[in-house]
Every structure is written in C-alpha cells, then in structure tokens.
Coordinates of C-alpha atoms and ligand atoms in Angstrom, one line a residue:
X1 CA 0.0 0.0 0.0
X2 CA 1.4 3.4 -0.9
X3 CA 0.7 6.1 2.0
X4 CA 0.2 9.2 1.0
X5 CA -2.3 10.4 3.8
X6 CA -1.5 10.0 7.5
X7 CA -3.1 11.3 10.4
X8 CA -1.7 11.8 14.3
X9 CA -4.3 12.1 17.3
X10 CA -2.7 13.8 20.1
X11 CA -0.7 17.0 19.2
X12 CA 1.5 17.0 22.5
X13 CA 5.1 16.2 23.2
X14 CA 5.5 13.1 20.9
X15 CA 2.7 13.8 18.0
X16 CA 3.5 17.2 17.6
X17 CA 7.4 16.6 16.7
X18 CA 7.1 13.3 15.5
X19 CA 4.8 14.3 12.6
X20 CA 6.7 17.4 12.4
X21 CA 10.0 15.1 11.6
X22 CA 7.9 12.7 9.5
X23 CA 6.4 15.4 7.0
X24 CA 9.7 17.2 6.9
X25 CA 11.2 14.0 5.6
X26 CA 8.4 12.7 3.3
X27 CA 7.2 15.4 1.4
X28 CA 5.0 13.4 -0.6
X29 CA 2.8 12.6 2.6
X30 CA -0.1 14.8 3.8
X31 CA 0.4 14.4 7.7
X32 CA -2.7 16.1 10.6
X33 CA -1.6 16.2 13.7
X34 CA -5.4 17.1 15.2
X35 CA -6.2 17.8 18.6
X36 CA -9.2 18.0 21.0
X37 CA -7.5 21.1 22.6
X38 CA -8.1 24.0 20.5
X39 CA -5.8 26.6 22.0
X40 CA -3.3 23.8 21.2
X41 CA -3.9 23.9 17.8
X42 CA -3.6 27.2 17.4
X43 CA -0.6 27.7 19.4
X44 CA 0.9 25.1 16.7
X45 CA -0.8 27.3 13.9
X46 CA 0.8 30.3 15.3
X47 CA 2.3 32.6 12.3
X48 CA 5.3 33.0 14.5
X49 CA 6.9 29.7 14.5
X50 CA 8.3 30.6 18.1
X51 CA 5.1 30.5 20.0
X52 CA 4.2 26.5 19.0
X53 CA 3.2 25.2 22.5
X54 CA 6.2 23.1 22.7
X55 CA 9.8 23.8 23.1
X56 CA 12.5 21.5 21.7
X57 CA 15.7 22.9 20.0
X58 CA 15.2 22.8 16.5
X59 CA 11.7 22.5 16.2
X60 CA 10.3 25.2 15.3
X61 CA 12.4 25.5 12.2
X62 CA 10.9 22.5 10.9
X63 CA 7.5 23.2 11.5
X64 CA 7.5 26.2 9.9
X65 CA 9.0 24.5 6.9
X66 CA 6.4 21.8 6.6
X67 CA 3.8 23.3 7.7
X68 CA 0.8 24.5 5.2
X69 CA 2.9 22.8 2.7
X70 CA 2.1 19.0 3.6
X71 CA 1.8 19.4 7.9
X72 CA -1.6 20.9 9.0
X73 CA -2.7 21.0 12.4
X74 CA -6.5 21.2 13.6
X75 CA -9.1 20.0 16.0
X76 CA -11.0 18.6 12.6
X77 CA -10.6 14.8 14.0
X78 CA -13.5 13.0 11.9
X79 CA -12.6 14.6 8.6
X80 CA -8.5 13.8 9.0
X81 CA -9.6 10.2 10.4
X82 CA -11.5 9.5 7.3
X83 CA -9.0 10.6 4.9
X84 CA -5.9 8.9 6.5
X85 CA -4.9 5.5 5.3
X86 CA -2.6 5.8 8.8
X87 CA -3.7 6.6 12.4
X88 CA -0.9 7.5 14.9
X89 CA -2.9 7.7 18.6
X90 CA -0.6 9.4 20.3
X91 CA -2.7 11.1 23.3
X92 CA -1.8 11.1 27.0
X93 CA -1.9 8.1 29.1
X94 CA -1.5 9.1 32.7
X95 CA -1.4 7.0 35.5
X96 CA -4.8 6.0 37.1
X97 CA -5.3 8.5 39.5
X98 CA -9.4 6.2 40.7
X99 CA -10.5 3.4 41.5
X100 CA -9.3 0.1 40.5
X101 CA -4.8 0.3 39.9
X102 CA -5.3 3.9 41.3
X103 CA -1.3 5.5 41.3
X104 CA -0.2 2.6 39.2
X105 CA -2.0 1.6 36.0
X106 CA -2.2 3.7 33.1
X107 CA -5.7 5.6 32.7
X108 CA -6.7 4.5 29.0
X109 CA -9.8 6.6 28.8
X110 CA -8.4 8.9 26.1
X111 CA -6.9 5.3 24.7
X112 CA -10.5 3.5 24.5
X113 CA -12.1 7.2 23.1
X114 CA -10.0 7.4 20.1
X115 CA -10.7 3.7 18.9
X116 CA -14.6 4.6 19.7
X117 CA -14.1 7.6 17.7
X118 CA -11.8 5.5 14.5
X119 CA -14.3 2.8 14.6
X120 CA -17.3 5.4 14.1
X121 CA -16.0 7.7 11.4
X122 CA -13.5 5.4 9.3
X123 CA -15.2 3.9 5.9
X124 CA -12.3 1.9 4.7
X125 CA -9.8 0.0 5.8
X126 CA -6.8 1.5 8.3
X127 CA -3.7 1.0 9.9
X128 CA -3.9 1.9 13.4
X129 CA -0.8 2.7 15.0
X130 CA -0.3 3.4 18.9
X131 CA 2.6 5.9 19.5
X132 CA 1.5 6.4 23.0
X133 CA 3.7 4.1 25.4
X134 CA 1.0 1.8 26.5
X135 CA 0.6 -1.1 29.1
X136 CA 1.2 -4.5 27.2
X137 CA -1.7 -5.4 25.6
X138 CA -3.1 -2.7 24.5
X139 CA -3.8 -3.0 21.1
X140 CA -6.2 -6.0 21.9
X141 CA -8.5 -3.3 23.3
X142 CA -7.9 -1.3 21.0
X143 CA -9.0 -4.1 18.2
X144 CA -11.4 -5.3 20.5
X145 CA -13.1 -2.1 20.1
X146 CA -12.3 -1.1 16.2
X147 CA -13.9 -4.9 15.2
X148 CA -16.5 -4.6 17.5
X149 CA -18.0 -1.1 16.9
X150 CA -16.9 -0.1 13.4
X151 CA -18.6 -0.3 10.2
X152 CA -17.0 -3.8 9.1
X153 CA -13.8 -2.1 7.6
X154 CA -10.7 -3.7 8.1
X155 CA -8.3 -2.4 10.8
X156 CA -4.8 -3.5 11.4
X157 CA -3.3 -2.3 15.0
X158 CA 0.6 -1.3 15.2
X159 CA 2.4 -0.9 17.8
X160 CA 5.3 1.5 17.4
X161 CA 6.8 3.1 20.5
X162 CA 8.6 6.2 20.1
X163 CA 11.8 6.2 22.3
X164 CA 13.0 10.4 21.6
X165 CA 13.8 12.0 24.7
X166 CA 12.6 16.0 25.3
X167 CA 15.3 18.1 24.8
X168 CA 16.8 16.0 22.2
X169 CA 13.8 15.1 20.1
X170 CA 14.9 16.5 17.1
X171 CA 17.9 14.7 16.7
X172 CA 16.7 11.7 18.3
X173 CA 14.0 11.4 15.5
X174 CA 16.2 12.3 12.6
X175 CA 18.9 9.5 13.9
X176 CA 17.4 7.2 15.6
X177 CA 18.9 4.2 17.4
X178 CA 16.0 2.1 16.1
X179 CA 12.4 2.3 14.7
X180 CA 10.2 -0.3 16.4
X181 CA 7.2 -1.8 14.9
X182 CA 5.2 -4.7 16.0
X183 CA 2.6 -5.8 14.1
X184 CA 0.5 -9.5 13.7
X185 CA 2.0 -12.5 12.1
X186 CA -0.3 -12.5 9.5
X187 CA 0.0 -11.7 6.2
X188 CA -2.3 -8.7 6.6
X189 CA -0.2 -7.8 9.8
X190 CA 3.0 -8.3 7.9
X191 CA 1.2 -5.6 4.6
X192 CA 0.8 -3.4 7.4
X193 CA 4.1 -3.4 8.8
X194 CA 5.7 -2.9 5.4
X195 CA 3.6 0.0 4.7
X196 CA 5.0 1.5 8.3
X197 CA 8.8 0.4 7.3
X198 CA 8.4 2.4 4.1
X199 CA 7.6 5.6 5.6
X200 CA 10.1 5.4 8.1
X201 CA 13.0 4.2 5.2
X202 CA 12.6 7.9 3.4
X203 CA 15.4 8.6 6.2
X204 CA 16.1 5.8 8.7
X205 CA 18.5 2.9 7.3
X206 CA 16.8 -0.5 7.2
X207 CA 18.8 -2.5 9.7
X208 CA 17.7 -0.2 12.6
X209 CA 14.3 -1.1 11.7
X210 CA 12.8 -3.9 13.7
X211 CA 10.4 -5.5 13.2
X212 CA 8.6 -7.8 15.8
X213 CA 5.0 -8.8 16.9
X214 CA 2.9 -6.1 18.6
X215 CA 3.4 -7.6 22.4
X216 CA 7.1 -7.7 22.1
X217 CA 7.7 -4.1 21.2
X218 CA 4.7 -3.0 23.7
X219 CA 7.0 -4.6 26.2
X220 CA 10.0 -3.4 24.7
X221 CA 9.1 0.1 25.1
X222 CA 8.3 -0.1 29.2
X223 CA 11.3 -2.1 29.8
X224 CA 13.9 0.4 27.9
X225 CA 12.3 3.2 30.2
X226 CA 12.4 0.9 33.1
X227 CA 16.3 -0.1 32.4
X228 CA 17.2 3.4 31.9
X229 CA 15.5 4.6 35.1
X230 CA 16.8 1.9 37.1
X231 CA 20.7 3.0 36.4
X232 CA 19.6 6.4 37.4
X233 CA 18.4 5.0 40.9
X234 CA 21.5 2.9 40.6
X235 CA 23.4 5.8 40.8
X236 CA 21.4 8.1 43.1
X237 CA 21.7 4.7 45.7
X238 CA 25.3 5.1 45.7
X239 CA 25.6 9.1 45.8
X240 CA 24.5 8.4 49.5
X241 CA 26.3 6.0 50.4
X242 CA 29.6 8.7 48.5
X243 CA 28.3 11.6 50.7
X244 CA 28.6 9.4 54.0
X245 CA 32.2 7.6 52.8
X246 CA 34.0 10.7 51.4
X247 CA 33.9 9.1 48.0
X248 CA 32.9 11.4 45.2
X249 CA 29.8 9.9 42.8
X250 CA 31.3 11.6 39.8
X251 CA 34.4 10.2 40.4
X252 CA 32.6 6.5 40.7
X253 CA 30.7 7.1 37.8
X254 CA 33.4 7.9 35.6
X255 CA 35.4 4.9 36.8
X256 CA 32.6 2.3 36.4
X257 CA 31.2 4.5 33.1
X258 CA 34.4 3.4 31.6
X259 CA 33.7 0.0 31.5
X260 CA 32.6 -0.7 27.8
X261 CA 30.0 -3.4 29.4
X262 CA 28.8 -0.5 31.3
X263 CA 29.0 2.5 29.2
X264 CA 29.2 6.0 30.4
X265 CA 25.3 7.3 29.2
X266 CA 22.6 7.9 32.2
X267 CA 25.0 7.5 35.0
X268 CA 24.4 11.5 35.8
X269 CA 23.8 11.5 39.9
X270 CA 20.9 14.2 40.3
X271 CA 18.2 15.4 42.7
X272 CA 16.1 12.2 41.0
X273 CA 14.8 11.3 37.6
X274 CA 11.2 13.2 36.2
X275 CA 9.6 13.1 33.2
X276 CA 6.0 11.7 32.0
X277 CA 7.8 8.4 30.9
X278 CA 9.8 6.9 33.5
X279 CA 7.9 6.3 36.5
X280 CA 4.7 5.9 34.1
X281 CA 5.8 3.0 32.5
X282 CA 7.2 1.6 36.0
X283 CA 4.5 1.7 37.9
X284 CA 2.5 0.1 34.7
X285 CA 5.0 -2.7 34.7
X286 CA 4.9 -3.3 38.7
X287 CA 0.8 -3.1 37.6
X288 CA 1.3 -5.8 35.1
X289 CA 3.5 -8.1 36.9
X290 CA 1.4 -7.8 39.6
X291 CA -1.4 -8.5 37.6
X292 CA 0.2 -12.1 36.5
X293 CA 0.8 -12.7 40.3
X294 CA 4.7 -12.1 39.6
X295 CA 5.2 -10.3 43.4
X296 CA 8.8 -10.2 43.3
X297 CA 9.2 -8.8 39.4
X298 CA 7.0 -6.5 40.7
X299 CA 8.7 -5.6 44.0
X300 CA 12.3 -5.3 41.9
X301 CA 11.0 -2.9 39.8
X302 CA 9.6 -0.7 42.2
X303 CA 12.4 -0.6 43.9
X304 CA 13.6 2.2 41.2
X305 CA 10.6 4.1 42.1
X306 CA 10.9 4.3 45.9
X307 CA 15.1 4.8 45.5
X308 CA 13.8 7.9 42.9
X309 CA 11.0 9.1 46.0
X310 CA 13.7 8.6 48.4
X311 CA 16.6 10.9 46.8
X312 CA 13.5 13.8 46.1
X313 CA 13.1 13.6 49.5
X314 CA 16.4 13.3 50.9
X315 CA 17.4 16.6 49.0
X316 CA 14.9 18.8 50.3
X317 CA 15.6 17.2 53.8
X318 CA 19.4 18.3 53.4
X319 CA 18.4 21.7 52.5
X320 CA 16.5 22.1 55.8
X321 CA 19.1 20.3 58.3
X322 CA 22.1 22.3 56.9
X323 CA 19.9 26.1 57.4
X324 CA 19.5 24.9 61.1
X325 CA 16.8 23.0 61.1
X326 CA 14.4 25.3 60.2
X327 CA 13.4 27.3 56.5
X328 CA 10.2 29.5 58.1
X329 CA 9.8 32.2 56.2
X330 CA 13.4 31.8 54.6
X331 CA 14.0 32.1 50.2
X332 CA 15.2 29.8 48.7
X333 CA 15.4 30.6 45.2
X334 CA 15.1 27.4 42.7
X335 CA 17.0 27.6 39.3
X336 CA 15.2 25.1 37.2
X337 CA 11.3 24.1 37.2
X338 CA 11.6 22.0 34.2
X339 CA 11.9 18.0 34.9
X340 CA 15.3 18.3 32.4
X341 CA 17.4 20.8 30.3
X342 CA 15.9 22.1 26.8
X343 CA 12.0 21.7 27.6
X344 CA 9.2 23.1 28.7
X345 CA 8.0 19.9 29.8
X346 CA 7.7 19.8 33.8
X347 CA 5.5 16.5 34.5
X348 CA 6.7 14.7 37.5
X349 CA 9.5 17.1 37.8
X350 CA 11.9 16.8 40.7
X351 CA 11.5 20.5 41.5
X352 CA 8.0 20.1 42.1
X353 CA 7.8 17.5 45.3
X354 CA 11.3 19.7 46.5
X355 CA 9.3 22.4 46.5
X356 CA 6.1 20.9 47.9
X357 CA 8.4 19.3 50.7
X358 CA 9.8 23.0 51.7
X359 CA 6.6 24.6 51.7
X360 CA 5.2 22.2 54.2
X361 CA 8.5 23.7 56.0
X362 CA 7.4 27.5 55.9
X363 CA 9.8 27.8 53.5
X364 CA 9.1 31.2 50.5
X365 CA 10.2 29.5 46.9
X366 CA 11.4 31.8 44.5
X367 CA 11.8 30.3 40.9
X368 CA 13.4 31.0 37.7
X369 CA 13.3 28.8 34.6
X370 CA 14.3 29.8 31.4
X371 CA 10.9 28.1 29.8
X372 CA 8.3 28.0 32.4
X373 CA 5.5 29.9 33.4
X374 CA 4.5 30.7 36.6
X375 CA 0.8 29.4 35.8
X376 CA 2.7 26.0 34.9
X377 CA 4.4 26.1 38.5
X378 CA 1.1 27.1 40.1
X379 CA -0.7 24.4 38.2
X380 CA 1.8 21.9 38.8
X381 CA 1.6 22.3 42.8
X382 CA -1.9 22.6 43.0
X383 CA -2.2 19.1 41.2
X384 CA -0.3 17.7 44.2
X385 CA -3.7 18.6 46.3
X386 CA -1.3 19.4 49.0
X387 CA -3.0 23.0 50.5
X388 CA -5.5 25.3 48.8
X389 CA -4.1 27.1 45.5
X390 CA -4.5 30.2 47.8
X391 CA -1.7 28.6 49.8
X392 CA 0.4 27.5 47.0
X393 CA 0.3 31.2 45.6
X394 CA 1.5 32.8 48.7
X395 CA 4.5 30.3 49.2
X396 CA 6.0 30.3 46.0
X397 CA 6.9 33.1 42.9
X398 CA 8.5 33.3 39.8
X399 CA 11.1 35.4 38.2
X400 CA 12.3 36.6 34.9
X401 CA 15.8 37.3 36.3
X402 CA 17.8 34.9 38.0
X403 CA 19.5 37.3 39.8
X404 CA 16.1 38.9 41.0
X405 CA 14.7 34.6 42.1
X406 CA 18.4 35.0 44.2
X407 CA 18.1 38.3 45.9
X408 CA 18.3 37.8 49.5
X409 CA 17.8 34.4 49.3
X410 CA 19.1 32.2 52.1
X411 CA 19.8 29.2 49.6
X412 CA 19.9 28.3 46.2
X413 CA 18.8 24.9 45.0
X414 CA 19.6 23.6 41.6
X415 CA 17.0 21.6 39.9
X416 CA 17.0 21.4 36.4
X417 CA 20.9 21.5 34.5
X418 CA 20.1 24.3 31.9
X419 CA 23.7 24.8 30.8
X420 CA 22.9 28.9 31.0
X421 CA 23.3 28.7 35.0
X422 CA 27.0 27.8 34.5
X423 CA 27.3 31.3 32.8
X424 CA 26.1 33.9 35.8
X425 CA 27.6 36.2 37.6
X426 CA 28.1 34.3 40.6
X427 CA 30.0 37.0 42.6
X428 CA 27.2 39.1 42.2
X429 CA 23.9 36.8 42.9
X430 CA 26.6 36.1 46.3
X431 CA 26.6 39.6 47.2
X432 CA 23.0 39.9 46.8
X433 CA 22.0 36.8 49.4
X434 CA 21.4 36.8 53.1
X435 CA 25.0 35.0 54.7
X436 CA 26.1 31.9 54.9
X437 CA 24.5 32.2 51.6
X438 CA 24.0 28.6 50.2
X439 CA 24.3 26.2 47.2
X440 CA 22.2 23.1 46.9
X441 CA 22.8 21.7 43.5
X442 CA 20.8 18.8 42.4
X443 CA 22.3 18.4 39.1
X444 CA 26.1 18.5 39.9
X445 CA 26.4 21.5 37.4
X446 CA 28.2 24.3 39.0
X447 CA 31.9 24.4 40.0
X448 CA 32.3 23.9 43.3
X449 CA 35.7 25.3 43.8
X450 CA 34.9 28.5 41.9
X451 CA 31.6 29.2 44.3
X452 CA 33.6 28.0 47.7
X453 CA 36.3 30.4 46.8
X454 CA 33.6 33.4 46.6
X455 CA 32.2 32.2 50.3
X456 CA 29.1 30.4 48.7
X457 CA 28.8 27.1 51.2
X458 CA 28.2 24.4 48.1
X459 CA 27.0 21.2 48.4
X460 CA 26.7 18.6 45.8
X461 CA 24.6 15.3 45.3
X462 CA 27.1 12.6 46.5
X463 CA 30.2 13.7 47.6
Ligands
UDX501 C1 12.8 9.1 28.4 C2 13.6 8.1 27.5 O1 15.0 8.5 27.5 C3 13.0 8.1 26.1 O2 13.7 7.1 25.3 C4 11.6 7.7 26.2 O3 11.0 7.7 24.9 C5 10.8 8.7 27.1 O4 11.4 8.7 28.4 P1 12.7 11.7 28.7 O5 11.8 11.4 29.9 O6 12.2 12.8 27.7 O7 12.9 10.4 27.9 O8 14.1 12.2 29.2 P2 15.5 11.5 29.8 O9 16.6 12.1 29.1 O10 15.4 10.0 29.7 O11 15.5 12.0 31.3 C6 14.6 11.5 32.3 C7 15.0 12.0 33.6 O12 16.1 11.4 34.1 C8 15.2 13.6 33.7 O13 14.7 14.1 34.8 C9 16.7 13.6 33.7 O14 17.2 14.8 34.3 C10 17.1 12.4 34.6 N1 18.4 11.9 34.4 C11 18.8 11.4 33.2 C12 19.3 11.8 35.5 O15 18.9 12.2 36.6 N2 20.5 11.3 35.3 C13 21.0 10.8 34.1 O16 22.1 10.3 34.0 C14 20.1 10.9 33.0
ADP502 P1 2.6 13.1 25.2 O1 3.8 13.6 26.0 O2 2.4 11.6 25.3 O3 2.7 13.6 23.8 P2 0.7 15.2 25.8 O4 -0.2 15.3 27.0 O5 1.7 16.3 25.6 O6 1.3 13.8 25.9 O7 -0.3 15.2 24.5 C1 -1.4 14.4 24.4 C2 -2.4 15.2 23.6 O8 -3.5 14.4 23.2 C3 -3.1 16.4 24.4 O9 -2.8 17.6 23.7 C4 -4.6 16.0 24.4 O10 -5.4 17.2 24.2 C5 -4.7 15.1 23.2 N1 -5.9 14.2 23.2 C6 -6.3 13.4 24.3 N2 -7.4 12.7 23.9 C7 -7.7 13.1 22.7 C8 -8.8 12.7 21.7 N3 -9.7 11.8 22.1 N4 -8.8 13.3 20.5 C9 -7.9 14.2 20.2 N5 -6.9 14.6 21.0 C10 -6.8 14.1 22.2

C-alpha cells in the first residue's frame, strides 16, 4: 500500500514533533496532527513559529518549513480520520489516579475514546498505529473495540513506540537508534508493517528497523524506560552511600562509566529522575507483573521508584538540616522548574515535590526557569492537592531574572541542569543573598571550587 495520507491524534510532546520530523522528511505525505484542545492547535498554527506550545531545540524551524505545505494541524478529528490510510494515537496516558490500579495503572480513557471515535467515522480499511507508550496489551483493546464497533472495515493495529527523549527530540527522531514496529503474524499484519517500514525508510537505514509482533515491542518500550530509570536509581543509591564515605559519585561514575559493558550514558547522579515516561511506564509494569501474580518482578522494579522518592526527598531534607533546622519564612530561590534541560515539559518534575516538601516547612520558593511559566508552577503544585491554590500562591513566585529569584535568598537549590546557570555572575547573585548564603545543586552542574572560593557554602549530590 502506498501512504500518502497519515493522520496523528494527540498534538502533545511526541505527535506534535514526531509528525513534524515525519512530514519534513516525506514530502509526498499529507500528515494532521489534530487535537481535542483548541488553543493547542492554534498555538501550533501560530504565524510566529516561536510560539508553538512546545519547546525542543530545532523544532520550530521545521514546523515552519512543513507546515501548510504537507503538515496541517487542527481539532477537525473525523474529517483527518477519514482521509488517512494511517492513524498514529498518540494522546496522553496518565497514570490512574481512581478506583481500580489507582497510582499505578495507566488511565486508558483517552486510549479507548480514540478507537470509539476511528471505529465510528472510518469507511475503509486503516492501519492503526499506537505511539503512546502503553501497558502491554493494549492494542487487543484497541482491536477489540475497532472490530466490535466499526462499520465492518478492516483495521490493522501497530504498535510503534517512540523512544526520543525531550530536549533532544529532534535529533533523536532524525537519527534514531532504532524504529520499532510490532505488528500481527499474519499476512495482513505483515502488509501493514511494510507499509510502516516504508515511511520510516525515506530517512532511517533498514537494519535499525525492527520488526517484531505487537506484544514484544509494547513490552520493549516499558522495559527500555524501566532499564534506563533503574541506572539512574542505581546511581542516586550510591551518591549516598559517597556523601557518608567521602567518596565522590562523579568520580565513581566515571570509573565504572568506563567499563565498555557499562558505558558512560545515564550515570548523571541528580536530585532524582522526572519526566511523563519513566515512573509511568514503571509503575505500569509493577501493575502488570502484579497483575500475572509475579510479586517479586514487581517488588524489583519498584524498587527504582521508591530509591527515585527517596533521593527527592532526601534533597529537600538536606536543605533544611544544613539552614539549622528550620526554612520558616526563609527564600530559597530554585534555578530550574523543568523536569530536564531544553524543555518546557515539567511532569513529575523533581522541583515540584522539593518544593512541595519546603513549603510544608514554611519555606518562600522563588523560581526561575528559562521556559516556564509561573501558571505552569502554580498548576503543577496545586495538582499535588497538598494546601488550597491560595496557599500554593502565597509560598512560591517566579522570576524573569535569576538574579532577582536569588536576591536575599538564604539558599539556592539547583534543579534542572540548563547549561545557562554555569554562565552567571556568581560574585554578584553572592553579594545579593542573606549570609552563609547557600548552594544546593541537584544536578552536579556548577563548580564547586569556583563558588567556595567566593564564600558560597556548596553542596553537591554525593560527595
Ligand atoms: C525518556 C527516555 O529517555 C526516552 O527514550 C523515552 O521515549 C521517554 O522517556 P525523557 O523522559 O524525555 O525520555 O528524558 P530523559 O533524558 O530520559 O531523562 C529523564 C529524567 O532522568 C530527567 O529528569 C533527567 O534529568 C534524569 N536523568 C537522566 C538523570 O537524573 N541522570 C541521568 O544520568 C540521565
Ligand atoms: P505526550 O507527551 O504523550 O505527547 P501530551 O499530554 O503532551 O502527551 O499530549 C497528548 C495530547 O492528546 C493532548 O494535547 C490532548 O489534548 C490530546 N488528546 C487526548 N485525547 C484526545 C482525543 N480523544 N482526541 C484528540 N486529542 C486528544
């Protein structure tokens, strides 16, 4: 089958730029990305190409390349449904947050309402593909649903997990380590997969494309995310046990990085791992092994989780103990909302249980981020349902300035490692804090000898 229509539902962190990259490279497709969220659509339509709702470096270059030429974006589901001989469902799948797997399993109610929705409007037959990362088994519902409730046109259900990381998506989508696609053993499933494979040829070379059947690459997906996670706990374990021994985690982690069976990538001590991916897709396999009655799978892998709650924890505790015991009513300016560098993104962001953590202290949180708005903090804290959004708005502000977040601050915690905090004037945000003016830095970013030898009292993660 020759595509020459495809259509994304879900125009967030993975649709928008995966389609983006996709359209860019294949000219002679016509790729929708459509949405149910109209003031997301239109931030994508934007005439100036830097106020699409998402940030990634590169990006927006590319959209506004593509776009009007073969990349449209609109809240027209039905109509870019029926035209497309491809679905991508790439809408959110939180965790659960009722009833039955509450904080565990993934919440497929936007899942279950896009098949509903295919199965209603398509009139001939369609590749479905899921983009979201999903529990395993997924695209049975999904089936189960589109043969069920449609109007007797064939569907054949992908599964094609996208592994790009924010921050990096660009590159990570124009060289990709592989291109997954499971699809059914049968010849129809096989068609299907080809048709996928051809797309993704127009710039990926063949051998990183694999191909397998749909459960293994639904499984694949939560398992990389669970593996990378897991040497990120690994590592945050240790930078304890450095801070108590007088070893020095970056020293470790170079030494053991340097072992080619080990390899140097994701071995970054910080303040704790965030994202919408990694402690989703745990919890969702802890949920599944569970599920099977597999207690101590599900008990290992959870371990990740509860290290990653631990070092969150232990961070904010360190910034109490070492301002005697007590932050009432004290600053403490936060560089960093953002769950990583280069995003907007801040789901499950470190910064956001710190700060929750302090603020049940007294404490007044000052932040600056380069690419977040305040309304995102606000929104962000208030989801914890911690205290009243009154509450929330009277212990924490933003900044434009860094140097206006550090005034008179008591401490400054580092949260996110955008590479711009290397760069200040650190003599003057010093003279502007109360004394001992302090450094908490969660991402290991900032010299320490440079700051000590201003009077700044720095202390790292592990060492
Ligand atoms: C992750 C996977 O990398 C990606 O393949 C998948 O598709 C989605 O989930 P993402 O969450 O965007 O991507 O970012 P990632 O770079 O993996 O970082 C996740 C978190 O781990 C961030 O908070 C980051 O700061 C933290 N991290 C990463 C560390 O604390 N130390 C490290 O060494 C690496
Ligand atoms: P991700 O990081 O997985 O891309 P996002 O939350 O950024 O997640 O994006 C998911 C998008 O999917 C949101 O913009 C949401 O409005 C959209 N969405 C959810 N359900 C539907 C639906 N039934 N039809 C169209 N769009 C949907």
């Amino acid at each position: 089958m020759k595509i020459t229509k495809i259509c994304c539902i879900g125009a967030g962190y993975v649709g928008g730029p995966t389609m983006a990259i996709i359209a860019q490279k294949c000219p002679h497709i016509q790729v929708t990305v459509v949405d149910l969220n109209a003031e997301r659509i239109a931030a994508w339509n934007d005439e100036d190409q830097n106020n699409i709702p998402i940030y990634e470096p590169g990006l927006s270059d590319i959209v506004a390349e593509a776009r009007g030429r073969n990349l449209f974006f609109s809240t027209d589901v039905d109509k870019a449904i029926d035209e497309a001989q491809i679905i991508f469902i790439s809408v959110n799948t939180p965790t659960k947050t009722y009833g039955k797997g509450k904080g565990m399993a993934a919440d497929l109610k936007y899942i279950e309402l896009c098949a509903r929705q295919i199965a209603k409007i398509a009139k001939d037959d369609k590749i479905v593909v899921e983009k979201s990362t999903l529990p395993v088994r997924t695209a049975e519902a999904i089936k189960s649903i589109l043969d069920n409730t449609g109007n007797h046109v064939k569907f054949q259900i992908l599964s094609n997990p996208e592994f790009l990381a924010e921050g990096t998506a660009v590159q990570d989508l124009l060289n990709p380590d592989r291109i997954l696609i499971g699809g059914d053993p049968s010849a129809e499933g096989q068609e299907a997969i080809q048709a996928l494979v051809e797309v993704y040829s127009n710039w990926v070379a063949p051998e990183k494309i694999l191909t397998t059947n749909v459960w293994s690459s639904e499984l694949s997906k939560l398992t990389a995310n669970a593996f990378l996670a897991q040497r990120i706990s690994s590592i945050n374990a240790l930078s304890e046990l450095c801070e108590k021994t007088g070893a020095d985690i970056n020293e470790v982690a170079r030494a053991i990085g340097t072992d080619s069976r080990i390899g140097p990538k994701f071995l970054k001590a910080s303040v704790g791992f965030g994202g919408s991916c990694f402690q989703k897709d745990i919890l969702n396999l802890v949920y599944i092994a569970k599920s099977y009655g597999l207690n101590e799978v599900a008990d290992y892998w959870e371990q990740v989780i509860i290290m990653n709650d631990h070092q969150k924890k232990r961070f904010a505790n360190k910034i109490v103990q070492t301002l005697y015991n007590t932050v009432s009513d004290k600053k403490i300016a936060f560089l960093g909302w953002a769950f990583k560098k280069d995003t907007n993104d801040t789901r499950e962001s470190a910064a956001i249980y710190v700060a929750n953590d302090l603020i049940n202290e007294h404490a007044q949180i000052a932040v600056y981020d380069p690419k977040v708005s305040h309304k995102k903090v606000l929104n962000d804290l208030d989801y914890l349902e911690s205290r009243t959004a009154e509450k929330n708005a009277n212990a924490i502000s933003s900044f434009d300035s860094p140097y206006e977040a550090c005034k008179d601050a008591h401490a400054i915690a580092v949260l996110t490692e955008w590479d711009e905090f290397v760069h200040y004037d650190w003599q003057k945000i010093y003279d502007s804090m109360q004394k001992p003016a302090f450094v908490f830095d969660g991402r290991n970013i900032l010299d320490k000898k440079a700051l000590e030898t201003i009077g700044f009292v720095y202390q790292g993660i592990g060492s």
